[in-house]
Amino acid sequence: MDHLTILENKSIFIIREAYSRFRNIALLWSVGKDSTTLLWLCRKAFFGHIPFPVIHIDTTYKFPEMYRFRDEYAKKWGLDLIIGRNEAQVATGMGPTEGSKLDCCNELKTNALKETIARHGFKALLLGIRRDEHGIRAKERVFSPRDENFKWNYEDQPAELWDQFKSTTEEDNHFRIHPILHMTELDIWNYIKRENIPVTDLYFSKEGRRYRSIGCVPCCSPVESKASSLDEIIEELRTTNTSERAGRAQDKEDAYTMQKLRSLGYM
Amino acid sequence: MTSTGAEQKVFVIGIDGLPCTLMKEYVGRGLLPNISSIIESGFTLNQMDASIPDVSSTSWTSFMTGVNPGEHGIYGFMELREGSYKLSFPTFDDVKAPTVWEMLGNTVGAKTSSLYERRRGGINRAVRSIVLNIPQTFPARPLNGVLTAGFVCPDFKKGTYPDSAYSYLNSIGYLPDIDATKAVDKPEEFFNDAFFALEKRAQAFEHYLEDEEWGLFIGVITETDRIHHFFFDAATNPSHRYHDRFVSFYRKMDEAIGRLFERFMSITNGKGFFMTMSDHGFTPIRKEVYVNTWLRESGFLSLNARNEYYEQVERGSMAFAMDPARIYINIEGRYPSGSVKEIDRAKTAQEIKSRLESMTDVDGSPIIKKVYENGELYSGPAKGKGPDLVCVANDGYDLKGNLKKNEVFGVSLFRGMHTRHDAHCILPSNVKTPQRVHIEHLADLILDNFSGL
């Protein structure tokens, strides 16, 4: 079997395993390349129709291309789409310039997701995170418990040897399940190419810049790149040594720094 | 000589924002018995000049590299990205000159500086260092030793090297920083946090002092600066509601310093080199002075309030200020709305300088002590990045780069401001120092202890 098929089989195994253990499960779809790949794998795992809801957390600050893409494919693929939005905060005008960027993320992303989980009583979520994205994610498990405050205790996790996944946890907790944890950024692009999975145009270079990771407009910066096709992206990733989330991690650090400086009267 | 020779050790305790005059007063009043007895045992308390501008990021970088901002490249907590008005926040990666521990640990890499060029041939290069909580050292880079970054440290793990140090510090509940916003609405909690952070710092210092191999140890206490910003008016006023808390923080710090000093001297048979120092002083605030509002009122700056921060600078503006009082001429070609031709730069700077120098408070008191030109303060490869002018104010007038104020003068929640002339250092009395010690001199004194290959 070739490399991509081995990865695909592993992901499909995890997705089916998760669905058989938790019927009250949903897929978290950010509309980015990773969660769209995960969505594709879920469709494959259940022969074209995903038997559980797909959640999109809408901060109202996403790229217009992302909203168009979401609505087009939700319809085309017959998704049971749940849009989670922290309406109370949106109404107060919460945003990255109102309050801090950290508050914005916390209200419009984390709390919106908390509300959505609580409203539907989901016991598990499928997420498209990958181990190579960030140092801390190297410690992630495929089946990863979270407590009621969304806290992840990475020092207290079950071992996952020989694909034995632990799926019981205390009341009020939920599981995060990571079917593409073992894929790298390059695997994802190779797989997108092989399967011809649609992704938004934001990933392709325009005027010398492209987005390597997408989220909310105010907090994403494009990287310098001439890669305007799948092949060129794959070639670029083979040779790059900057990190995928460089633009986004920097942004969070800057937001923290700004908040700290402000508290001491600077700025 | 080996790097771990028991006596060949240097131990520096940094105390953020501790003014020499306050130290002298507290010692005189018998509030700091341990520091008093250290001084009596053969040390001298010196008043010291900080860097200009006297902000922590710049001053600590001057301390750790032993060179001026024109060489190390850190002029403040904020910069503008090249060719734009977008804010950026310099990190340790932007420090262009090697630090003392990099020189001593042979991890200088491609960096260089005048100090390094002068000393590189004559110093031991196998010295292990423990560097705890110095501002402007995030993100931690590999070194021969241990480092955890001080202010600003947005990611504790990324701010600590090696990983085992992160695990240890995390396990004892060590805090990279406390939440200063509590000082306003929860002052009791704020003080409790400051005491807790101090205790954890002292615990970590003791641990590394005893249980690690090292030749150079620098440990910094930050909470003094935080307390001073919000409660400096309590320092010498016994009727102030928080005077006792203020003094008890100093007493607790004094105890910790006494304990650490004793341990250090017993490890080194009384022969180790010990110093304390601060990155700037503090004095009470009379008024805040908003330099950008002054520039606006004086016709040098116009802002478009629809934008954010420095992107507000409109075409036609001749200059703008960044915290605390760094003035940049809005040069054509350097900034998107640059409006001053290079050829007119010096003339514009002179004009602003002379107007600033004559600025007075409503009662006629002069605000500005001195306006420095770039060339008077800075030399080195990063000189061009520096401001055209930097103001140092008279005590009591806190210069600010805020862009949103409508009045030139104001008051806020802050009760203490930094001073350039009143930092302190306690040095062994037999050490030869210039008449007036400057923070850039200290690195050289540290290196003196590790001469020989």
XYZ file of C-alpha atoms in Angstrom:
720
model
C 0.000 0.000 0.000
C 1.288 3.479 -0.715
C 1.900 6.047 2.008
C -1.279 8.091 1.478
C -3.484 4.995 1.498
C -1.967 3.858 4.778
C -2.696 7.281 6.281
C -6.215 7.264 4.862
C -6.962 3.806 6.246
C -5.770 4.811 9.670
C -7.974 7.935 9.653
C -11.040 6.040 8.466
C -10.489 3.411 11.147
C -10.424 6.144 13.823
C -13.539 7.869 12.425
C -15.561 4.643 12.385
C -14.244 3.641 15.807
C -15.314 7.054 17.181
C -18.791 6.837 15.662
C -19.357 3.349 17.029
C -18.424 4.455 20.558
C -20.161 7.831 20.619
C -23.391 8.202 18.733
C -23.691 11.787 19.928
C -20.758 13.068 17.945
C -20.094 15.962 15.577
C -17.399 17.128 13.236
C -15.821 20.538 13.712
C -15.324 22.157 10.317
C -13.375 25.418 10.099
C -13.495 25.311 6.294
C -9.669 25.212 6.281
C -7.742 22.563 4.384
C -7.267 20.199 7.335
C -10.852 20.009 8.496
C -12.039 19.856 4.894
C -9.739 16.866 4.399
C -11.182 15.344 7.563
C -14.681 15.990 6.252
C -13.737 14.237 3.027
C -12.452 11.252 5.004
C -15.721 11.112 6.977
C -17.664 11.026 3.730
C -15.488 8.175 2.541
C -15.856 6.325 5.868
C -19.656 6.355 5.527
C -19.880 5.942 1.773
C -20.747 9.509 0.853
C -23.117 10.518 3.624
C -21.919 11.723 7.016
C -24.294 10.367 9.693
C -23.629 13.141 12.227
C -23.765 16.961 12.284
C -21.004 19.239 11.084
C -20.340 22.319 13.265
C -18.955 25.552 11.920
C -18.016 28.111 14.589
C -18.739 31.463 13.022
C -16.886 34.358 14.628
C -18.378 36.622 11.915
C -14.793 37.611 11.043
C -14.014 34.774 8.613
C -12.954 35.473 5.054
C -15.902 35.970 2.642
C -14.409 33.173 0.500
C -14.786 30.855 3.476
C -18.489 31.579 3.917
C -19.115 31.047 0.210
C -17.159 27.799 0.253
C -18.970 26.550 3.359
C -22.449 27.184 1.966
C -21.661 25.745 -1.441
C -20.269 22.446 -0.158
C -22.686 22.066 2.740
C -25.394 21.949 0.094
C -23.495 19.847 -2.424
C -22.500 17.218 0.155
C -25.833 17.255 2.030
C -24.275 18.169 5.363
C -26.286 18.521 8.563
C -24.634 21.912 9.247
C -24.835 23.579 12.664
C -23.573 27.147 12.780
C -22.347 28.097 16.260
C -22.147 31.763 17.048
C -21.834 33.639 20.335
C -24.754 35.916 19.469
C -24.648 37.865 22.722
C -21.037 38.867 22.182
C -21.483 39.514 18.466
C -24.326 41.868 19.406
C -22.075 43.808 21.793
C -19.618 44.366 18.961
C -16.897 42.058 20.299
C -13.955 42.049 17.928
C -10.171 42.072 17.806
C -9.992 45.853 18.195
C -12.776 46.010 20.780
C -11.166 44.395 23.836
C -8.077 42.308 23.174
C -7.497 39.644 20.554
C -7.352 37.090 23.328
C -10.777 38.112 24.616
C -12.093 38.025 21.076
C -10.867 34.459 20.482
C -12.152 33.393 23.858
C -15.646 34.796 23.355
C -16.253 34.201 19.679
C -14.493 30.847 19.323
C -14.149 29.026 22.636
C -17.369 30.180 24.262
C -19.338 29.795 21.031
C -18.171 26.182 20.854
C -18.943 25.586 24.533
C -22.481 26.823 23.999
C -22.952 24.695 20.916
C -21.720 21.545 22.649
C -23.945 22.208 25.644
C -27.024 22.936 23.514
C -26.727 19.710 21.526
C -25.206 17.577 24.282
C -22.356 16.322 22.128
C -20.123 13.810 23.844
C -17.352 13.838 21.289
C -15.988 16.061 18.537
C -13.915 15.133 15.523
C -11.163 17.690 14.902
C -8.664 18.132 12.097
C -5.558 18.915 14.119
C -2.193 17.479 13.181
C 0.774 16.556 15.308
C 3.259 18.599 13.280
C 1.373 21.896 13.652
C 2.760 23.007 16.993
C 5.101 21.655 19.650
C 2.384 21.156 22.248
C 0.283 19.105 19.816
C 3.007 16.479 19.745
C 1.606 15.403 23.102
C -1.932 14.975 21.790
C -3.761 11.678 21.798
C -6.145 10.469 19.121
C -8.880 10.246 21.767
C -8.259 13.240 23.982
C -10.491 14.015 26.985
C -11.430 17.595 27.946
C -13.030 18.676 31.216
C -16.065 20.933 31.544
C -13.850 24.009 31.314
C -12.303 22.691 28.102
C -9.059 22.091 29.947
C -6.745 19.466 28.524
C -4.518 17.842 31.120
C -1.675 16.657 28.920
C 0.175 15.213 31.868
C -2.656 12.781 32.562
C -3.569 10.933 29.416
C -4.113 7.296 28.582
C -1.478 5.531 26.503
C -2.656 4.585 23.020
C -0.668 1.526 22.147
C -1.691 -0.809 19.344
C -4.623 1.470 18.418
C -6.478 0.781 21.665
C -8.361 4.010 22.335
C -9.818 4.880 25.720
C -13.285 6.394 25.376
C -14.661 6.678 28.884
C -14.403 9.815 30.943
C -16.068 11.613 33.809
C -19.495 13.210 33.519
C -19.536 16.665 31.941
C -16.441 15.912 29.987
C -16.205 15.447 26.283
C -13.724 13.789 23.992
C -11.812 15.347 21.165
C -10.983 12.859 18.489
C -8.179 13.537 16.061
C -8.362 11.257 13.015
C -5.652 13.077 11.028
C -3.238 13.621 13.920
C -0.650 11.462 12.134
C -0.629 13.463 8.910
C 1.782 16.282 8.141
C 1.041 19.478 6.244
C 2.694 17.934 3.206
C 0.636 14.711 3.528
C -2.503 16.836 3.550
C -1.608 18.609 0.328
C -0.565 15.371 -1.354
C -3.846 13.806 -0.298
C -5.873 16.836 -1.450
C -4.190 16.466 -4.812
C -4.771 12.719 -5.061
C -8.415 12.933 -4.046
C -9.084 16.214 -5.802
C -10.583 17.705 -2.612
C -11.844 21.284 -3.071
C -10.171 23.998 -0.976
C -10.658 27.779 -0.970
C -8.549 29.991 -3.244
C -6.998 31.705 -0.237
C -4.323 29.009 -0.184
C -3.089 29.874 -3.660
C -0.672 32.705 -4.334
C -1.927 36.022 -5.584
C 0.540 38.877 -6.057
C 3.317 36.940 -4.373
C 1.442 36.040 -1.210
C -0.749 33.203 -0.072
C -2.358 31.998 3.157
C -0.804 28.895 4.618
C -3.289 28.722 7.468
C -6.669 30.464 7.475
C -9.020 31.678 10.203
C -10.368 35.159 10.930
C -9.447 38.026 8.603
C -7.913 40.364 11.228
C -5.683 37.667 12.691
C -4.275 35.934 9.615
C -1.283 37.116 7.692
C -0.353 35.705 4.305
C 3.144 34.361 3.692
C 5.369 35.336 0.798
C 4.917 32.634 -1.795
C 4.656 32.154 -5.500
C 2.840 28.814 -5.177
C -0.385 29.200 -7.137
C -1.209 25.541 -7.758
C -1.317 22.318 -5.759
C 1.935 21.125 -7.315
C 3.679 24.357 -6.490
C 2.455 24.262 -2.883
C 3.702 20.701 -2.524
C 7.066 21.698 -3.968
C 7.253 24.723 -1.686
C 6.524 22.641 1.430
C 9.178 20.117 0.534
C 11.803 22.842 0.804
C 10.460 25.335 3.366
C 11.700 25.656 6.901
C 9.290 28.239 8.320
C 6.421 26.997 10.403
C 2.900 26.753 9.067
C 1.311 28.716 11.875
C 4.104 31.288 12.100
C 1.705 34.078 11.102
C -0.875 33.022 13.658
C 1.386 32.173 16.615
C 3.129 35.516 16.257
C -0.207 37.195 16.347
C -1.174 35.635 19.662
C 2.161 36.520 21.207
C 1.779 40.089 19.991
C -1.731 40.273 21.430
C -0.448 39.084 24.796
C 2.446 41.546 24.696
C 0.142 44.410 23.800
C -2.176 43.585 26.686
C 0.755 43.430 29.117
C 2.233 46.706 27.904
C -1.109 48.407 28.154
C -1.540 47.256 31.746
C 1.666 49.141 32.584
C 0.598 52.305 30.813
C 2.448 51.896 27.540
C 0.735 52.336 24.161
C 40.964 27.525 35.422
C 37.748 25.611 35.052
C 34.326 27.028 34.577
C 33.137 25.617 37.828
C 35.973 26.689 40.070
C 34.172 27.142 43.364
C 35.385 30.672 43.851
C 35.196 31.904 40.284
C 31.554 32.777 40.390
C 29.528 35.889 39.766
C 26.088 36.333 41.276
C 23.936 39.276 40.151
C 20.553 40.071 41.653
C 18.602 42.443 39.430
C 15.803 44.430 41.035
C 13.582 46.033 38.432
C 13.086 49.748 38.928
C 14.729 49.995 42.352
C 15.866 53.625 42.867
C 19.160 54.306 44.611
C 17.635 57.063 46.723
C 14.882 54.811 48.058
C 17.396 52.056 48.813
C 19.504 54.592 50.717
C 16.530 55.847 52.675
C 15.297 52.356 53.590
C 18.796 51.267 54.581
C 19.099 54.415 56.697
C 15.809 53.689 58.427
C 16.923 50.151 59.222
C 14.219 48.573 57.066
C 16.643 46.427 55.100
C 18.920 44.782 57.678
C 20.334 42.168 55.319
C 21.255 44.596 52.573
C 22.739 46.889 55.239
C 24.977 44.151 56.523
C 26.023 43.192 52.982
C 27.070 46.803 52.404
C 28.912 46.885 55.735
C 30.830 43.758 54.790
C 32.675 45.605 52.008
C 30.231 46.799 49.383
C 29.214 50.221 48.078
C 25.805 51.424 47.040
C 26.154 53.532 43.872
C 23.687 55.690 42.045
C 23.754 54.596 38.414
C 22.598 55.956 35.056
C 20.167 53.820 33.082
C 19.981 53.722 29.311
C 18.062 56.312 27.303
C 15.187 55.704 26.915
C 14.956 54.366 30.466
C 12.481 51.563 29.715
C 13.114 48.028 30.904
C 13.524 46.439 27.471
C 16.240 48.901 26.456
C 17.970 49.183 29.785
C 18.141 45.463 30.513
C 19.472 44.845 27.026
C 22.180 47.464 27.678
C 22.981 45.642 30.905
C 23.184 42.160 29.415
C 25.134 43.144 26.310
C 27.236 45.939 27.812
C 26.694 48.155 24.774
C 24.456 51.051 23.734
C 21.172 50.684 21.795
C 22.993 51.734 18.617
C 24.713 48.360 18.866
C 22.114 46.120 20.484
C 19.174 47.569 18.560
C 16.498 47.657 21.301
C 15.018 51.135 21.675
C 11.790 50.241 23.430
C 9.004 47.699 23.752
C 7.576 48.725 20.385
C 8.901 49.455 16.954
C 7.366 50.013 13.563
C 7.901 47.398 10.891
C 10.279 48.500 8.233
C 8.637 50.674 5.632
C 5.319 50.779 7.478
C 3.440 52.222 10.440
C 2.521 48.765 11.706
C 3.528 47.992 15.278
C 5.940 45.244 16.058
C 7.342 44.017 19.335
C 11.072 43.356 19.387
C 12.046 40.067 21.031
C 15.320 38.500 22.088
C 15.789 37.561 18.433
C 16.092 41.273 17.633
C 18.951 41.834 20.085
C 21.899 42.340 17.763
C 24.750 42.194 20.262
C 25.848 39.106 22.221
C 24.928 38.900 25.899
C 27.490 38.206 28.620
C 26.308 34.638 29.009
C 26.588 34.040 25.285
C 30.152 35.361 25.355
C 31.016 33.194 28.353
C 29.173 30.120 27.121
C 30.575 30.217 23.600
C 27.121 30.615 22.023
C 27.613 34.002 20.430
C 26.955 32.719 16.913
C 27.296 35.336 14.207
C 26.662 38.320 16.482
C 29.284 40.751 17.577
C 29.696 44.003 19.473
C 32.419 46.421 20.500
C 32.562 44.810 23.938
C 32.848 41.331 22.501
C 35.543 42.363 20.046
C 37.517 43.880 22.883
C 37.136 40.960 25.297
C 36.751 37.843 23.184
C 40.429 36.871 23.243
C 40.825 37.114 26.984
C 37.836 35.431 28.562
C 37.034 31.907 29.576
C 34.535 30.585 27.053
C 33.306 27.508 28.893
C 31.281 29.151 31.634
C 27.822 27.874 32.414
C 25.196 30.509 33.250
C 21.883 30.609 35.064
C 19.767 33.465 33.724
C 16.418 33.923 35.413
C 13.811 36.483 34.499
C 15.775 39.168 32.634
C 13.370 41.198 30.481
C 13.768 41.075 26.695
C 15.091 37.476 26.646
C 12.002 35.842 25.092
C 12.094 33.505 23.197
C 14.792 31.524 25.009
C 17.651 30.463 22.776
C 19.862 27.510 23.590
C 22.754 28.520 25.845
C 25.371 26.887 27.996
C 23.140 26.863 31.043
C 19.564 27.668 31.959
C 17.373 30.623 31.011
C 13.813 31.625 31.696
C 12.663 34.841 30.093
C 11.427 37.907 31.932
C 8.962 40.511 30.734
C 7.432 40.090 28.158
C 7.066 36.314 28.134
C 3.956 35.343 26.153
C 4.740 31.620 26.275
C 6.438 30.263 29.393
C 7.589 27.092 27.646
C 9.074 28.881 24.675
C 10.611 31.337 27.104
C 12.549 28.660 28.991
C 15.609 26.618 28.079
C 16.123 23.704 28.453
C 12.806 21.835 28.736
C 13.833 20.365 32.084
C 14.012 23.914 33.485
C 10.488 24.555 32.281
C 9.303 21.363 33.976
C 11.011 22.311 37.218
C 9.788 25.920 37.273
C 6.295 24.853 36.347
C 6.313 22.232 39.079
C 7.035 24.779 41.811
C 4.356 27.168 40.546
C 6.859 29.770 39.358
C 5.177 32.736 37.649
C 6.789 34.537 34.734
C 4.730 37.615 35.556
C 1.801 38.826 37.651
C -1.370 40.485 36.445
C -0.799 44.210 36.873
C -4.403 45.084 36.047
C -5.366 43.838 39.513
C -3.480 46.740 41.095
C -6.412 48.994 40.300
C -9.492 47.058 41.288
C -8.068 44.311 43.508
C -5.036 45.841 45.224
C -4.967 43.244 47.996
C -4.844 40.428 45.492
C -2.225 42.306 43.504
C 0.042 42.515 46.545
C -0.584 38.882 47.398
C 0.405 37.909 43.865
C 3.539 40.040 44.086
C 4.560 38.352 47.352
C 3.830 34.946 45.871
C 5.851 35.673 42.726
C 8.758 36.918 44.838
C 8.675 33.798 46.956
C 8.726 31.590 43.868
C 11.565 33.540 42.315
C 13.593 33.222 45.502
C 12.815 29.503 45.636
C 13.980 29.036 42.042
C 17.117 31.137 42.652
C 18.010 29.006 45.662
C 17.409 25.801 43.770
C 19.700 26.761 40.900
C 22.259 28.333 43.217
C 22.671 25.055 45.047
C 21.799 22.299 42.649
C 23.315 23.360 39.350
C 26.800 23.888 38.049
C 27.356 27.474 37.060
C 29.853 30.305 36.868
C 27.511 33.234 36.189
C 24.124 33.617 37.854
C 21.757 36.489 37.082
C 18.358 36.490 38.746
C 15.893 39.346 38.423
C 12.988 40.403 40.638
C 10.303 42.206 38.609
C 7.604 42.892 41.170
C 9.277 46.022 42.554
C 8.632 47.716 39.199
C 4.989 46.658 39.223
C 4.405 47.874 42.772
C 6.185 51.140 42.011
C 4.069 51.862 38.940
C 0.887 51.744 40.988
C 1.962 52.551 44.546
C 5.169 54.566 44.485
C 3.407 57.316 46.398
C 3.220 54.845 49.294
C 7.004 54.353 49.471
C 7.806 57.115 51.944
C 4.377 58.131 53.133
C 3.506 56.238 56.339
C -0.109 57.405 56.225
C -0.663 55.869 52.771
C -3.060 52.964 52.908
C -0.548 50.621 51.297
C 2.625 51.907 52.936
C 2.930 48.874 55.196
C 2.392 46.463 52.336
C 4.941 48.346 50.278
C 7.546 48.219 53.013
C 6.812 44.613 53.890
C 7.486 43.639 50.281
C 10.904 45.274 50.606
C 11.514 43.508 53.894
C 10.676 40.163 52.401
C 12.926 40.849 49.443
C 15.687 41.897 51.826
C 15.371 38.590 53.689
C 15.572 36.628 50.443
C 18.601 38.603 49.259
C 20.314 38.063 52.613
C 19.717 34.322 52.426
C 20.908 34.080 48.818
C 24.001 36.189 49.564
C 24.950 33.970 52.457
C 24.548 30.791 50.409
C 26.591 32.289 47.618
C 29.394 33.360 49.917
C 29.522 29.986 51.607
C 29.738 28.207 48.232
C 32.580 30.491 47.153
C 34.407 30.693 50.484
C 33.626 34.372 50.644
C 35.392 35.073 47.360
C 32.555 35.198 44.865
C 31.679 38.407 43.061
C 28.282 39.686 44.141
C 26.268 42.626 42.843
C 22.734 43.957 42.856
C 21.523 46.423 40.255
C 18.407 47.962 38.767
C 17.512 48.983 35.224
C 16.167 52.434 36.168
C 14.889 54.366 39.161
C 11.430 55.576 40.106
C 9.920 58.823 41.263
C 6.323 59.926 41.974
C 4.287 61.248 39.041
C 2.992 64.807 39.055
C 1.548 64.678 35.583
C 1.591 62.558 32.506
C 2.694 64.408 29.378
C 1.423 63.152 26.035
C 4.119 63.915 23.521
C 2.043 63.095 20.442
C -0.706 65.462 21.564
C 1.933 68.140 22.026
C 3.289 67.397 18.518
C -0.246 67.719 17.169
C -0.912 70.982 18.951
C 2.428 72.294 17.769
C 1.557 71.498 14.173
C 4.072 68.687 13.657
C 1.620 65.801 13.508
C -1.821 65.094 12.144
C -3.737 61.902 12.795
C -6.576 60.110 11.118
C -8.592 58.675 13.999
C -10.237 56.082 11.777
C -7.025 54.053 11.763
C -5.229 52.232 14.525
C -2.048 53.233 16.347
C 0.623 54.672 14.058
C -1.344 53.972 10.905
C -3.164 57.135 11.953
C -0.164 59.270 10.891
C -1.274 61.366 7.934
C 0.673 62.752 5.041
C 2.055 66.141 5.954
C 3.066 65.013 9.454
C 6.635 65.883 10.311
C 7.172 63.670 13.351
C 5.588 61.237 15.783
C 6.564 59.857 19.172
C 6.758 56.306 20.464
C 6.834 55.353 24.151
C 8.177 56.844 26.215
C 9.486 59.875 24.302
C 11.297 58.669 21.225
C 10.662 61.114 18.418
C 10.938 59.956 14.830
C 10.982 62.363 11.921
C 8.412 61.245 9.339
C 10.937 60.760 6.564
C 9.933 60.368 2.948
C 10.794 56.914 1.681
C 11.079 55.490 5.195
C 7.373 55.660 6.056
C 4.329 55.279 3.796
C 3.129 58.841 4.473
C 6.641 60.188 4.940
C 6.585 63.935 4.439
C 10.007 65.271 5.386
C 12.806 65.108 2.850
C 16.050 63.606 4.105
C 17.754 66.910 3.428
C 15.350 68.710 5.809
C 15.587 66.094 8.521
C 18.165 67.782 10.749
C 16.458 71.141 10.446
C 13.065 69.644 11.416
C 14.627 67.828 14.363
C 16.257 71.055 15.552
C 12.982 72.891 15.366
C 11.133 70.252 17.363
C 13.988 70.067 19.841
C 14.007 73.770 20.584
C 10.217 73.868 20.941
C 10.315 70.887 23.294
C 13.012 72.414 25.436
C 10.870 75.432 26.105
C 7.799 73.417 27.069
C 6.473 74.333 30.501
C 3.759 73.264 32.887
C 0.947 75.731 33.695
C 2.890 76.973 36.721
C 5.917 77.643 34.553
C 7.964 74.596 35.630
C 10.097 73.259 32.798
C 9.003 69.785 31.650
C 12.027 68.635 29.715
C 15.426 68.160 31.284
C 17.191 67.463 28.014
C 16.421 66.528 24.434
C 19.079 64.223 23.021
C 19.860 63.833 19.360
C 20.422 60.364 17.959
C 24.156 60.922 17.462
C 24.706 62.056 21.049
C 23.463 58.756 22.438
C 23.871 56.028 19.897
C 26.656 54.537 17.872
C 26.861 51.239 16.058
C 25.178 49.353 13.245
C 21.647 49.817 14.630
C 22.037 53.581 15.103
C 19.968 54.323 12.006
C 17.021 52.423 13.427
C 16.972 54.675 16.476
C 14.825 57.743 17.044
C 15.909 61.170 15.813
C 15.346 62.701 19.239
C 14.806 61.321 22.742
C 13.541 63.420 25.626
C 14.384 62.963 29.250
C 11.931 64.762 31.497
C 12.312 66.388 34.861
C 11.201 64.173 37.734
C 7.435 64.119 38.042
C 6.618 64.554 34.350
C 5.973 61.148 32.834
C 6.354 61.347 29.042
C 4.032 59.050 27.115
C 3.595 58.098 23.467
C -0.183 57.677 23.701
C -1.955 58.674 20.460
C -5.474 59.094 21.779
C -5.239 61.930 24.287
C -6.855 65.262 23.602
C -4.956 67.212 26.235
C -1.187 67.459 26.558
C -1.284 66.902 30.330
C -3.223 64.357 32.287
C -3.301 62.084 35.280
C -4.010 58.378 35.355
C -3.941 55.428 37.696
C -0.170 55.312 37.702
C 1.684 56.726 40.688
C 5.310 56.155 39.775
C 7.444 56.912 36.726
C 10.871 55.715 35.635
C 13.972 57.829 36.160
C 17.141 57.655 34.159
C 19.560 59.042 36.749
C 18.563 57.064 39.838
C 19.122 53.398 39.117
C 21.336 51.654 41.655
C 24.073 49.098 41.882
C 25.738 47.552 44.898
C 29.272 46.537 44.015
C 32.251 45.270 45.993
C 33.987 48.386 47.299
C 37.344 47.334 45.858
C 36.009 47.308 42.291
C 37.235 50.214 40.216
C 34.348 52.058 38.627
C 34.084 55.328 36.753
C 32.977 58.315 38.806
C 29.460 57.870 37.561
C 28.436 54.261 36.900
C 26.393 53.586 33.758
C 24.389 50.408 33.240
C 26.499 49.574 30.177
C 29.599 49.261 32.411
C 28.343 46.263 34.369
C 28.878 43.600 31.702
C 32.553 44.497 31.572
C 32.821 44.119 35.357
C 31.211 40.687 35.093
C 33.625 39.593 32.369
C 36.601 40.732 34.463
C 35.916 37.757 36.700
C 36.361 35.264 33.915
C 39.577 36.416 32.331
C 41.982 33.788 31.022
C 41.331 30.952 28.607
